[in-house]
């Protein structure tokens, strides 16, 4: 038994559990960056650089590639 000796890794929790959903909520707001959200949470903002598709053929972040658009997801559905 730990008997109260366990400590929460606050930095990991903030970066892995809080930042992603907060960023997803704030992402559509013009002018807000992932770095700003991280900074507001007290995290090292340099670790949360915004990813975007660049003209040099850069790739989208892995989570963006896995999430199909609404049009793709509901392409086979009949309208109500």
Short mmCIF file of C-alpha atoms in Angstrom, two decimals:
data_model
loop_
_atom_site.label_atom_id
_atom_site.label_comp_id
_atom_site.label_asym_id
_atom_site.label_seq_id
_atom_site.Cartn_x
_atom_site.Cartn_y
_atom_site.Cartn_z
CA UNK A 1 0.00 0.00 0.00
CA UNK A 2 1.16 3.52 -0.74
CA UNK A 3 -0.22 4.98 2.51
CA UNK A 4 -0.29 8.54 1.13
CA UNK A 5 3.21 8.48 -0.36
CA UNK A 6 2.08 8.75 -3.99
CA UNK A 7 2.44 12.11 -5.65
CA UNK A 8 0.50 13.38 -8.63
CA UNK A 9 2.60 14.44 -11.63
CA UNK A 10 0.84 17.76 -12.08
CA UNK A 11 2.85 18.82 -15.14
CA UNK A 12 2.01 15.58 -16.97
CA UNK A 13 -1.65 15.83 -16.00
CA UNK A 14 -1.89 19.44 -17.20
CA UNK A 15 -0.07 18.70 -20.47
CA UNK A 16 -1.75 15.39 -21.32
CA UNK A 17 -5.21 15.60 -19.78
CA UNK A 18 -6.15 19.27 -19.61
CA UNK A 19 -4.36 21.03 -22.46
CA UNK A 20 -5.71 18.85 -25.34
CA UNK A 21 -9.45 19.29 -24.65
CA UNK A 22 -9.05 22.96 -23.74
CA UNK A 23 -7.10 23.53 -26.96
CA UNK A 24 -9.79 21.72 -28.99
CA UNK A 25 -12.39 24.07 -27.51
CA UNK A 26 -10.29 27.19 -28.17
CA UNK A 27 -8.83 26.23 -31.57
CA UNK A 28 -11.70 27.73 -33.65
CA UNK A 29 -11.20 31.12 -32.00
CA UNK A 30 -9.11 33.35 -34.25
CA UNK A 31 -5.90 34.59 -32.68
CA UNK A 32 -5.58 31.91 -30.00
CA UNK A 33 -2.68 29.51 -30.29
CA UNK A 34 -1.84 26.25 -28.58
CA UNK A 35 1.14 28.00 -27.02
CA UNK A 36 -1.11 30.63 -25.43
CA UNK A 37 -3.36 27.97 -23.94
CA UNK A 38 -0.32 26.16 -22.55
CA UNK A 39 1.04 29.38 -21.09
CA UNK A 40 -2.29 30.10 -19.38
CA UNK A 41 -2.12 26.65 -17.83
CA UNK A 42 1.38 27.39 -16.54
CA UNK A 43 3.07 24.99 -18.97
CA UNK A 44 6.18 25.45 -21.11
CA UNK A 45 4.62 27.00 -24.23
CA UNK A 46 7.53 25.97 -26.47
CA UNK A 47 6.40 22.34 -26.18
CA UNK A 48 3.02 23.19 -27.70
CA UNK A 49 3.89 24.68 -31.07
CA UNK A 50 0.87 24.98 -33.36
CA UNK A 51 0.92 22.56 -36.27
CA UNK A 52 -0.37 23.65 -39.65
CA UNK A 53 -0.16 22.47 -43.21
CA UNK A 54 2.71 24.38 -44.76
CA UNK A 55 3.41 25.16 -48.40
CA UNK A 56 6.49 22.93 -48.33
CA UNK A 57 4.40 19.77 -48.08
CA UNK A 58 4.42 19.55 -44.30
CA UNK A 59 2.01 17.10 -42.75
CA UNK A 60 -0.93 17.65 -40.47
CA UNK A 61 -0.66 16.47 -36.87
CA UNK A 62 -1.46 12.79 -36.32
CA UNK A 63 -4.75 13.53 -34.49
CA UNK A 64 -5.96 15.62 -37.46
CA UNK A 65 -5.23 12.83 -39.92
CA UNK A 66 -7.26 10.36 -37.88
CA UNK A 67 -10.34 12.57 -37.58
CA UNK A 68 -12.45 12.62 -40.75
CA UNK A 69 -14.52 15.68 -41.54
CA UNK A 70 -18.25 15.67 -40.83
CA UNK A 71 -18.94 15.43 -44.56
CA UNK A 72 -16.85 12.26 -44.76
CA UNK A 73 -18.31 10.75 -41.61
CA UNK A 74 -21.90 11.23 -42.71
CA UNK A 75 -21.50 10.75 -46.47
CA UNK A 76 -23.59 7.56 -46.47
CA UNK A 77 -26.38 8.96 -44.31
CA UNK A 78 -29.73 10.05 -45.70
CA UNK A 79 -30.84 13.59 -44.86
CA UNK A 80 -33.64 13.95 -42.33
#
